[in-house]
Tab-separated table of C-alpha atoms and ligand atoms in Angstrom:
chain	number	residue	atom	x	y	z
A	340	MET	CA	-0.227	-0.002	-0.171
A	341	THR	CA	0.988	3.617	-0.350
A	342	ALA	CA	1.592	6.420	2.371
A	343	ASP	CA	-0.257	8.679	-0.414
A	344	LEU	CA	-3.212	10.042	1.196
A	345	ARG	CA	-4.968	12.635	0.377
A	346	PHE	CA	-8.576	14.609	0.317
A	347	ASP	CA	-8.836	16.640	-2.100
A	348	GLN	CA	-11.472	19.965	-1.685
A	349	LEU	CA	-14.409	19.590	-3.717
A	350	ARG	CA	-17.351	21.627	-4.305
A	351	LEU	CA	-20.683	20.363	-5.947
A	352	PRO	CA	-20.740	21.725	-9.040
A	353	PRO	CA	-24.160	23.467	-9.794
A	354	GLU	CA	-25.853	20.686	-11.946
A	355	CYS	CA	-25.952	19.093	-8.383
A	356	GLU	CA	-27.781	21.684	-6.847
A	357	THR	CA	-30.603	21.617	-9.657
A	358	LEU	CA	-30.653	17.731	-8.756
A	359	ARG	CA	-30.668	18.350	-5.301
A	360	ALA	CA	-33.895	20.539	-5.819
A	361	GLU	CA	-35.572	17.899	-7.737
A	362	VAL	CA	-35.042	15.355	-5.325
A	363	ARG	CA	-36.555	17.492	-2.052
A	364	ALA	CA	-39.374	18.331	-4.345
A	365	PHE	CA	-40.146	14.394	-4.824
A	366	ILE	CA	-39.196	13.621	-1.287
A	367	ALA	CA	-41.795	16.401	-0.550
A	368	GLN	CA	-44.580	14.982	-2.922
A	369	GLU	CA	-44.056	11.480	-1.399
A	370	ILE	CA	-44.434	12.621	2.506
A	371	ALA	CA	-47.477	14.498	1.385
A	372	ALA	CA	-49.144	11.670	-0.312
A	373	GLY	CA	-48.352	9.691	2.993
A	374	ILE	CA	-45.938	7.311	1.561
A	375	PHE	CA	-43.420	7.805	4.382
A	376	ASP	CA	-42.929	10.085	7.561
A	377	PRO	CA	-39.234	11.434	7.929
A	378	LEU	CA	-40.186	11.324	11.578
A	379	ARG	CA	-41.384	8.009	12.188
A	380	VAL	CA	-39.966	7.145	15.196
A	381	GLY	CA	-38.684	3.235	14.902
A	382	HIS	CA	-36.087	4.135	12.104
A	383	GLY	CA	-34.825	1.418	10.688
A	384	GLU	CA	-34.101	2.143	7.029
A	385	ALA	CA	-37.715	1.130	6.209
A	386	SER	CA	-38.741	-0.832	2.932
A	387	CYS	CA	-41.232	0.162	0.214
A	388	ALA	CA	-41.264	-1.248	-3.297
A	389	ALA	CA	-43.371	1.034	-4.615
A	390	PHE	CA	-41.172	4.200	-3.453
A	391	SER	CA	-38.032	2.212	-4.814
A	392	ARG	CA	-39.927	1.729	-8.254
A	393	ARG	CA	-40.643	5.535	-8.465
A	394	VAL	CA	-37.291	6.394	-7.293
A	395	GLY	CA	-35.899	4.157	-10.163
A	396	ALA	CA	-38.614	5.824	-12.392
A	397	LYS	CA	-36.722	8.978	-11.444
A	398	GLY	CA	-33.365	7.723	-12.659
A	399	TRP	CA	-31.857	7.780	-9.036
A	400	ILE	CA	-30.709	4.293	-9.095
A	401	GLY	CA	-27.646	3.199	-10.996
A	402	MET	CA	-27.020	6.503	-11.715
A	403	THR	CA	-23.389	6.098	-12.770
A	404	TRP	CA	-23.972	3.173	-14.656
A	405	PRO	CA	-23.266	2.580	-18.224
A	406	LYS	CA	-26.819	3.673	-20.494
A	407	LYS	CA	-26.771	0.247	-22.168
A	408	TYR	CA	-27.709	-1.506	-18.620
A	409	GLY	CA	-30.290	0.761	-17.644
A	410	GLY	CA	-27.860	3.034	-15.979
A	411	HIS	CA	-27.900	6.997	-16.604
A	412	GLU	CA	-23.861	7.815	-16.767
A	413	ARG	CA	-24.077	10.577	-14.383
A	414	SER	CA	-21.518	11.620	-11.809
A	415	PHE	CA	-20.670	10.216	-8.105
A	416	LEU	CA	-21.391	13.497	-7.035
A	417	GLU	CA	-24.576	13.355	-8.550
A	418	ARG	CA	-25.305	10.140	-6.659
A	419	PHE	CA	-23.846	11.775	-3.738
A	420	VAL	CA	-26.676	14.437	-3.647
A	421	VAL	CA	-29.523	11.565	-3.688
A	422	THR	CA	-28.194	9.711	-0.814
A	423	GLU	CA	-27.457	12.361	1.227
A	424	GLU	CA	-31.227	13.491	0.821
A	425	PHE	CA	-32.801	10.538	0.791
A	426	ARG	CA	-30.912	9.821	4.035
A	427	VAL	CA	-31.533	12.719	5.973
A	428	ALA	CA	-34.914	12.572	4.879
A	429	ASN	CA	-35.013	9.030	6.681
A	430	ALA	CA	-36.540	7.774	3.196
A	431	PRO	CA	-37.448	4.417	2.676
A	432	VAL	CA	-34.305	3.069	0.322
A	433	ARG	CA	-33.742	-0.235	1.957
A	434	LEU	CA	-34.755	-2.433	-0.890
A	435	HIS	CA	-32.714	-0.857	-3.802
A	436	PHE	CA	-29.822	0.534	-1.792
A	437	VAL	CA	-27.470	-2.206	-1.290
A	438	ALA	CA	-27.891	-3.388	-5.062
A	439	ASP	CA	-27.137	0.432	-5.860
A	440	ARG	CA	-24.121	1.148	-3.567
A	441	GLN	CA	-22.173	-2.202	-4.328
A	442	SER	CA	-23.805	-5.324	-5.636
A	443	GLY	CA	-24.279	-3.613	-9.002
A	444	PRO	CA	-20.801	-2.253	-9.353
A	445	ILE	CA	-20.026	-5.924	-9.061
A	446	LEU	CA	-22.106	-7.289	-11.093
A	447	LEU	CA	-20.797	-4.571	-14.054
A	448	LYS	CA	-17.186	-5.605	-13.282
A	449	TYR	CA	-17.563	-9.502	-13.058
A	450	ALA	CA	-20.603	-10.768	-14.439
A	451	PRO	CA	-21.181	-12.185	-17.954
A	452	GLU	CA	-22.629	-10.125	-20.386
A	453	HIS	CA	-26.289	-11.568	-20.402
A	454	ILE	CA	-26.693	-11.703	-16.472
A	455	LYS	CA	-25.979	-8.219	-16.523
A	456	MET	CA	-28.357	-7.488	-19.417
A	457	ASP	CA	-31.121	-9.518	-16.977
A	458	ILE	CA	-30.255	-8.041	-13.797
A	459	LEU	CA	-28.686	-4.542	-14.126
A	460	PRO	CA	-31.802	-3.018	-15.782
A	461	ARG	CA	-34.371	-4.372	-12.850
A	462	ILE	CA	-31.967	-3.020	-10.004
A	463	CYS	CA	-32.154	0.449	-12.267
A	464	ARG	CA	-35.911	-0.024	-12.210
A	465	GLY	CA	-35.927	-0.451	-8.271
A	466	GLU	CA	-37.193	-3.746	-8.891
A	467	VAL	CA	-34.350	-5.878	-7.037
A	468	CYS	CA	-33.151	-6.113	-3.429
A	469	PHE	CA	-29.815	-7.614	-2.769
A	470	ALA	CA	-27.796	-8.888	0.291
A	471	ILE	CA	-24.435	-9.048	1.279
A	472	GLY	CA	-23.074	-12.751	2.315
A	473	MET	CA	-19.809	-12.100	3.683
A	474	SER	CA	-19.784	-12.920	7.717
A	475	GLU	CA	-19.686	-16.191	8.825
A	476	PRO	CA	-20.265	-17.427	12.678
A	477	GLY	CA	-16.538	-17.027	13.115
A	478	SER	CA	-15.447	-15.014	10.270
A	479	GLY	CA	-16.436	-11.569	10.509
A	480	SER	CA	-13.736	-8.898	10.430
A	481	ASP	CA	-11.625	-12.176	9.195
A	482	LEU	CA	-13.360	-12.206	6.029
A	483	PHE	CA	-10.548	-14.504	4.465
A	484	ALA	CA	-11.672	-17.100	7.161
A	485	ALA	CA	-14.407	-17.828	5.599
A	486	LYS	CA	-15.424	-21.446	5.315
A	487	THR	CA	-18.682	-21.998	3.541
A	488	LYS	CA	-17.643	-24.148	0.822
A	489	ALA	CA	-18.593	-24.081	-2.940
A	490	THR	CA	-17.723	-27.641	-4.077
A	491	LYS	CA	-17.287	-28.224	-8.134
A	492	THR	CA	-19.867	-30.540	-9.495
A	493	LYS	CA	-21.284	-30.697	-13.125
A	494	GLY	CA	-22.474	-27.568	-14.385
A	495	GLY	CA	-21.728	-25.540	-11.422
A	496	PHE	CA	-21.326	-25.588	-7.562
A	497	LEU	CA	-22.683	-27.427	-4.763
A	498	VAL	CA	-22.798	-24.608	-1.474
A	499	ASN	CA	-22.784	-25.637	1.959
A	500	GLY	CA	-22.243	-23.623	5.206
A	501	THR	CA	-23.790	-20.836	7.014
A	502	LYS	CA	-23.660	-16.941	6.691
A	503	ILE	CA	-24.811	-14.649	9.616
A	504	TRP	CA	-25.711	-11.081	10.071
A	505	THR	CA	-26.850	-10.981	6.601
A	506	SER	CA	-29.109	-7.713	6.369
A	507	ASN	CA	-32.160	-7.682	4.288
A	508	ALA	CA	-31.533	-11.584	3.189
A	509	HIS	CA	-35.290	-12.023	4.026
A	510	ALA	CA	-36.452	-9.642	1.286
A	511	ALA	CA	-33.208	-10.031	-0.758
A	512	ASP	CA	-34.122	-11.687	-4.541
A	513	TYR	CA	-30.149	-12.340	-4.568
A	514	MET	CA	-27.029	-12.021	-2.847
A	515	ILE	CA	-23.659	-11.767	-3.528
A	516	GLY	CA	-21.614	-14.417	-1.456
A	517	LEU	CA	-18.108	-15.059	-0.903
A	518	PHE	CA	-17.422	-18.741	-0.675
A	519	ARG	CA	-14.425	-21.127	-0.216
A	520	THR	CA	-13.501	-23.076	-3.826
A	521	SER	CA	-10.261	-23.986	-2.617
A	522	PRO	CA	-7.944	-23.662	1.084
A	523	PRO	CA	-5.865	-20.898	1.365
A	524	ALA	CA	-2.541	-21.109	0.021
A	525	ARG	CA	0.695	-21.199	2.275
A	526	GLU	CA	1.754	-18.240	0.730
A	527	ASN	CA	-1.459	-16.167	0.800
A	528	ARG	CA	-4.008	-17.017	3.189
A	529	ARG	CA	-6.495	-14.832	1.486
A	530	HIS	CA	-6.666	-17.445	-1.668
A	531	GLY	CA	-9.495	-19.940	-2.364
A	532	LEU	CA	-12.600	-17.294	-2.043
A	533	THR	CA	-14.760	-16.883	-4.813
A	534	GLN	CA	-17.410	-14.422	-5.309
A	535	PHE	CA	-21.179	-15.864	-6.394
A	536	LEU	CA	-24.357	-14.659	-7.282
A	537	VAL	CA	-26.799	-16.389	-5.443
A	538	ASP	CA	-30.731	-16.411	-6.741
A	539	MET	CA	-32.006	-16.534	-3.275
A	540	LYS	CA	-35.025	-18.741	-4.384
A	541	THR	CA	-32.482	-21.616	-5.110
A	542	ARG	CA	-33.400	-24.651	-3.383
A	543	GLY	CA	-31.408	-25.506	-0.159
A	544	VAL	CA	-30.848	-21.811	0.506
A	545	GLY	CA	-32.457	-21.148	3.977
A	546	ILE	CA	-33.179	-18.022	5.767
A	547	ASN	CA	-33.643	-17.579	9.767
A	548	PRO	CA	-34.423	-14.279	11.347
A	549	ILE	CA	-32.184	-12.450	13.921
A	550	TYR	CA	-33.885	-10.009	16.010
A	551	GLN	CA	-31.869	-6.679	17.119
A	552	MET	CA	-32.217	-5.410	20.818
A	553	SER	CA	-34.544	-2.592	19.127
A	554	GLY	CA	-37.397	-5.413	18.147
A	555	LEU	CA	-36.266	-5.005	14.218
A	556	HIS	CA	-35.710	-8.070	11.959
A	557	ASP	CA	-32.897	-6.791	10.236
A	558	PHE	CA	-30.617	-9.071	9.670
A	559	ASN	CA	-30.596	-13.210	9.520
A	560	GLU	CA	-28.718	-16.370	9.302
A	561	VAL	CA	-28.461	-17.773	5.803
A	562	VAL	CA	-28.175	-21.359	5.817
A	563	PHE	CA	-26.825	-23.504	2.591
A	564	GLU	CA	-27.292	-26.833	2.114
A	565	ASP	CA	-25.873	-28.218	-1.126
A	566	ALA	CA	-27.426	-25.360	-3.002
A	567	PHE	CA	-26.803	-25.594	-6.683
A	568	MET	CA	-25.042	-22.141	-8.066
A	569	PRO	CA	-24.648	-22.499	-11.712
A	570	ASP	CA	-20.979	-21.878	-13.679
A	571	ASP	CA	-22.185	-18.431	-14.693
A	572	HIS	CA	-22.849	-17.379	-11.115
A	573	VAL	CA	-19.100	-17.200	-10.707
A	574	LEU	CA	-18.149	-13.332	-10.163
A	575	GLY	CA	-14.983	-12.880	-11.525
A	576	GLU	CA	-11.639	-14.907	-10.730
A	577	ILE	CA	-12.135	-18.109	-9.026
A	578	ASP	CA	-10.194	-18.240	-5.652
A	579	GLY	CA	-9.436	-14.724	-6.888
A	580	ALA	CA	-12.008	-12.803	-4.503
A	581	TRP	CA	-9.611	-10.894	-2.345
A	582	LYS	CA	-8.517	-9.088	-5.118
A	583	GLN	CA	-12.114	-7.977	-5.985
A	584	ALA	CA	-13.449	-7.177	-2.311
A	585	THR	CA	-11.259	-4.526	-2.019
A	586	SER	CA	-13.211	-2.364	-4.121
A	587	GLU	CA	-16.414	-3.415	-3.110
A	588	LEU	CA	-15.787	-1.947	0.493
A	589	ALA	CA	-14.532	1.500	-1.090
A	590	TYR	CA	-17.770	1.736	-2.358
A	591	GLU	CA	-19.377	0.607	0.903
A	592	ARG	CA	-17.772	2.630	3.467
A	593	SER	CA	-17.342	6.101	2.388
A	594	GLY	CA	-20.850	7.311	1.351
A	595	PRO	CA	-23.216	9.964	3.594
A	596	GLU	CA	-25.068	6.929	4.800
A	597	ARG	CA	-22.144	6.364	7.244
A	598	PHE	CA	-22.289	9.057	9.209
A	599	LEU	CA	-26.143	10.437	8.890
A	600	GLU	CA	-27.934	7.253	10.416
A	601	THR	CA	-28.657	9.010	13.729
A	602	PHE	CA	-28.847	12.525	11.747
A	603	TYR	CA	-32.700	12.750	13.407
A	604	VAL	CA	-31.499	13.315	16.662
A	605	LEU	CA	-29.570	16.604	15.534
A	606	VAL	CA	-32.523	17.691	13.987
A	607	GLU	CA	-34.631	17.031	17.305
A	608	LEU	CA	-32.066	18.245	19.540
A	609	VAL	CA	-32.446	21.637	17.699
A	610	ARG	CA	-36.070	21.429	17.394
A	611	VAL	CA	-35.904	20.891	21.295
A	612	LEU	CA	-33.305	23.494	22.054
A	613	GLY	CA	-35.871	25.901	20.353
A	614	PRO	CA	-34.724	28.995	18.843
A	615	ARG	CA	-32.892	30.722	21.592
A	616	PRO	CA	-30.466	28.197	23.337
A	617	ASP	CA	-28.198	29.116	25.946
A	618	LEU	CA	-24.568	29.532	25.394
A	619	ARG	CA	-23.716	25.898	26.334
A	620	SER	CA	-26.046	24.197	24.295
A	621	ALA	CA	-25.548	26.470	21.495
A	622	GLU	CA	-21.674	25.789	21.719
A	623	GLY	CA	-22.420	22.030	21.629
A	624	VAL	CA	-24.792	22.275	18.754
A	625	GLY	CA	-22.207	24.639	16.699
A	626	ARG	CA	-19.620	21.953	17.459
A	627	LEU	CA	-21.641	18.945	16.282
A	628	VAL	CA	-22.759	20.674	13.080
A	629	ALA	CA	-19.044	21.872	12.428
A	630	GLN	CA	-17.797	17.798	12.682
A	631	LEU	CA	-20.730	16.781	10.694
A	632	HIS	CA	-19.577	19.473	7.700
A	633	THR	CA	-16.444	17.990	7.914
A	634	LEU	CA	-17.256	14.606	7.526
A	635	ARG	CA	-19.484	15.684	4.599
A	636	ARG	CA	-16.253	17.340	2.893
A	637	MET	CA	-14.403	14.129	3.657
A	638	SER	CA	-17.160	11.920	2.285
A	639	LEU	CA	-17.663	14.354	-1.012
A	640	SER	CA	-13.934	14.185	-1.610
A	641	VAL	CA	-14.162	10.214	-1.737
A	642	ALA	CA	-17.286	10.665	-4.151
A	643	GLY	CA	-14.886	12.592	-6.158
A	644	MET	CA	-11.969	10.058	-6.015
A	645	LEU	CA	-14.523	7.213	-7.233
A	646	GLN	CA	-15.727	9.395	-10.072
A	647	ALA	CA	-12.147	10.010	-11.171
A	648	GLY	CA	-12.034	6.040	-11.270
A	649	ARG	CA	-9.910	5.496	-7.957
A	650	GLU	CA	-10.159	3.271	-5.483
A	651	PRO	CA	-9.894	5.025	-2.143
A	652	VAL	CA	-9.993	2.376	0.225
A	653	VAL	CA	-7.855	3.851	2.986
A	654	GLU	CA	-9.671	7.173	2.445
A	655	GLY	CA	-12.897	5.648	2.665
A	656	SER	CA	-11.957	3.492	5.746
A	657	ILE	CA	-11.359	7.153	7.374
A	658	VAL	CA	-14.718	8.365	6.124
A	659	LYS	CA	-16.448	5.386	8.210
A	660	ASP	CA	-14.139	5.555	11.338
A	661	LEU	CA	-15.019	9.297	12.082
A	662	GLY	CA	-18.428	9.145	10.928
A	663	THR	CA	-19.483	5.878	12.792
A	664	ILE	CA	-17.889	7.181	15.898
A	665	TRP	CA	-19.483	10.723	15.514
A	666	GLU	CA	-23.084	9.171	14.480
A	667	GLN	CA	-22.688	6.565	17.604
A	668	LYS	CA	-21.504	9.616	19.998
A	669	LEU	CA	-24.382	11.719	18.630
A	670	PRO	CA	-27.345	10.450	20.959
A	671	ALA	CA	-25.330	10.701	24.149
A	672	ARG	CA	-24.157	14.176	23.406
A	673	ALA	CA	-27.607	15.056	22.592
A	674	ARG	CA	-28.807	13.972	25.543
A	675	GLU	CA	-26.383	15.868	27.636
A	676	LEU	CA	-27.078	19.222	25.803
A	677	ALA	CA	-30.945	18.822	26.126
A	678	ALA	CA	-30.418	17.621	30.118
A	679	PHE	CA	-32.021	20.820	31.360
A	680	VAL	CA	-34.861	21.258	28.960
A	681	ALA	CA	-38.245	20.804	30.866
A	682	PRO	CA	-40.231	17.667	30.638
A	683	GLU	CA	-43.093	19.354	29.426
A	684	ALA	CA	-41.410	21.701	26.809
A	685	THR	CA	-42.307	21.767	23.389
A	686	ASN	CA	-40.993	18.882	21.193
A	687	ARG	CA	-39.294	16.843	24.326
A	688	VAL	CA	-41.673	14.072	24.249
A	689	ALA	CA	-40.408	13.617	20.312
A	690	PHE	CA	-37.014	14.382	20.921
A	691	ASP	CA	-36.809	11.561	23.937
A	692	ALA	CA	-38.744	9.250	21.611
A	693	HIS	CA	-36.298	9.707	18.606
A	694	LEU	CA	-33.101	9.840	21.193
A	695	ALA	CA	-34.158	6.102	22.420
A	696	VAL	CA	-34.243	4.857	19.005
A	697	ALA	CA	-30.726	6.014	18.151
A	698	THR	CA	-29.287	5.055	21.426
A	699	MET	CA	-30.400	1.473	20.683
A	700	ILE	CA	-29.430	1.592	17.553
A	701	ALA	CA	-25.709	2.844	18.318
A	702	PRO	CA	-23.908	0.217	18.957
A	703	LYS	CA	-24.044	-1.454	15.779
A	704	LEU	CA	-23.033	1.580	13.895
A	705	THR	CA	-19.015	0.884	14.795
A	706	ILE	CA	-19.632	-2.761	13.667
A	707	GLN	CA	-21.259	-3.207	10.424
A	708	GLY	CA	-19.166	-2.759	7.260
A	709	GLY	CA	-16.002	-3.251	9.162
A	710	THR	CA	-15.300	-2.431	12.975
A	711	THR	CA	-13.320	0.529	14.132
A	712	GLU	CA	-10.179	-1.696	15.112
A	713	VAL	CA	-10.166	-3.174	12.006
A	714	LEU	CA	-10.555	0.012	9.947
A	715	ARG	CA	-7.527	1.557	11.841
A	716	GLY	CA	-5.594	-1.363	10.994
A	717	ILE	CA	-6.121	-0.887	6.959
A	718	ILE	CA	-5.468	3.016	7.540
A	719	ALA	CA	-2.343	2.261	9.531
A	720	ARG	CA	-1.166	0.121	6.659
A	721	GLY	CA	-2.503	2.369	4.217
A	722	LEU	CA	-0.186	5.203	6.049
A	723	GLY	CA	2.711	2.653	5.908
A	724	LEU	CA	2.758	2.646	9.858
A	725	ARG	CA	2.151	-1.258	9.868
B	388	LIG	C1	-26.139	-4.117	11.837
B	388	LIG	C2	-25.422	-4.848	10.975
B	388	LIG	C3	-25.275	-5.078	10.053
B	388	LIG	C4	-24.621	-6.115	8.915
B	388	LIG	N1	-24.870	-6.688	8.040
B	388	LIG	C5	-24.092	-7.562	7.388
B	388	LIG	C6	-24.288	-8.089	6.045
B	388	LIG	O1	-25.175	-7.862	5.339
B	388	LIG	N2	-23.646	-8.741	5.595
B	388	LIG	C7	-22.412	-9.280	6.250
B	388	LIG	O2	-21.680	-10.329	5.342
B	388	LIG	N3	-22.041	-9.101	7.824
B	388	LIG	C8	-22.728	-8.090	7.896
B	388	LIG	N4	-22.790	-7.801	9.171
B	388	LIG	C9	-21.465	-8.498	10.005
B	388	LIG	C10	-20.354	-6.998	10.136
B	388	LIG	O3	-19.469	-7.099	9.285
B	388	LIG	C11	-19.351	-8.141	10.982
B	388	LIG	O4	-20.365	-8.228	12.222
B	388	LIG	C12	-18.244	-7.470	11.257
B	388	LIG	O5	-17.204	-7.729	10.251
B	388	LIG	C13	-17.275	-7.881	12.563
B	388	LIG	O6	-17.613	-9.295	12.593
B	388	LIG	P1	-17.443	-9.972	13.903
B	388	LIG	O7	-18.875	-9.728	14.369
B	388	LIG	O8	-17.421	-11.348	13.644
B	388	LIG	O9	-16.650	-10.003	15.235
B	388	LIG	P2	-15.328	-9.937	15.305
B	388	LIG	O10	-14.548	-10.143	13.798
B	388	LIG	O11	-15.342	-11.578	16.074
B	388	LIG	O12	-14.479	-8.967	16.283
B	388	LIG	C14	-14.883	-8.816	17.693
B	388	LIG	C15	-14.262	-7.577	18.101
B	388	LIG	O13	-12.739	-7.910	17.749
B	388	LIG	C16	-11.982	-6.808	17.004
B	388	LIG	N5	-11.206	-7.131	16.320
B	388	LIG	C17	-11.001	-8.365	15.134
B	388	LIG	N6	-10.097	-8.447	14.374
B	388	LIG	C18	-9.427	-7.678	15.095
B	388	LIG	C19	-7.879	-6.865	14.656
B	388	LIG	N7	-7.542	-7.885	13.442
B	388	LIG	N8	-7.161	-6.303	15.055
B	388	LIG	C20	-7.818	-5.727	16.311
B	388	LIG	N9	-9.159	-5.866	16.874
B	388	LIG	C21	-9.882	-7.087	16.019
B	388	LIG	C22	-13.138	-6.548	16.563
B	388	LIG	O14	-13.029	-5.015	16.197
B	388	LIG	C23	-14.468	-6.212	17.325
B	388	LIG	O15	-14.476	-5.524	18.205
B	388	LIG	C24	-23.377	-6.560	10.127
B	388	LIG	C25	-23.196	-6.281	11.307
B	388	LIG	C26	-23.861	-5.505	11.852
B	388	LIG	C27	-23.913	-4.868	13.229
């Protein structure tokens, strides 16, 4: 790796602000029509099939992909704006978001042409939901310890093993699964894993729900028992998935969704403190906003690097590390700042309800998509420190 680390200064070009106005108008219409409520208590990245299809019809899924596959050949910066607006509005993007963010780009790079022509346009229309099948019991941070095995058979592979923490598997049409096709090599323990496109309707794929302490059903255990994967569902190089996985992580880790998951707490904090907060509260809110602004500039900078065709794995990891710590600490900081607001004050009940939800989901924020410690290992290596 290289010690060359930089976050270029970047401002959104005027076309992005035009797009932002369009997205805001669309969101306002959806809210007015009762499709979703941005202040709903119990945020859990809700799903709404009809909403995803309307977002697809607007051209806001697969925005950066080639038109040939249903994409729109727009920029990563434009995609940034759409992601940001949907996230702060708590829009129900869950069904299409993973496919848009990372599964589609993997298919674009590694799937055979007929699969690209089949699936990518459907993703762009908001019709397809993807899950990520990487973690296993005993193999989370250390992805390369994955044991779920794909054994060669006539015309394909038979998969046996268990994936865990698979977000949205119960709603997904497909998963991108990471399976062991060979033992690790002595000189390279990362060798021997292959990415597959898994049709979730395949016989032998079983899904068991795992409930979070907030009561939400978000992730699952996925069990494979002699599940058949045809040869053309191999994505990229057999045994060489480790070379592919890093670029996926740059997409997964750097977007505005990595620091905005508890953003609604900041909005509610400003409301509950009212138009004339005391000096201490005003200073606290100012500090939070300044930190958020910095994170946003960094994330935007990574979007610019993706646009330039780079793979900003280290910069993306830094955004995720700082961003998830910020969004995790936000509920506790907000509680302190609102400590002296009277229970009967306007907006206090709403603030407390949102705070309770954010407090319960906060622990997961620094685990999903790579833990803080693991990210710091990647950053240290990227800086030449280990
Ligand atoms: C809400 C949520 C959604 C998720 N969705 C998905 C999904 O859709 N698909 C999927 O595949 N996975 C998913 N995950 C799993 C997630 O990627 C893993 O939980 C994560 O990678 C950590 O793995 P682990 O749970 O096995 O913990 P471990 O890897 O066992 O880690 C335990 C602790 O040890 C530390 N640690 C581990 N290795 C090192 C090291 N080398 N150096 C220093 N410290 C280390 C970790 O930081 C952590 O604190 C999700 C997790 C959450 C919380």
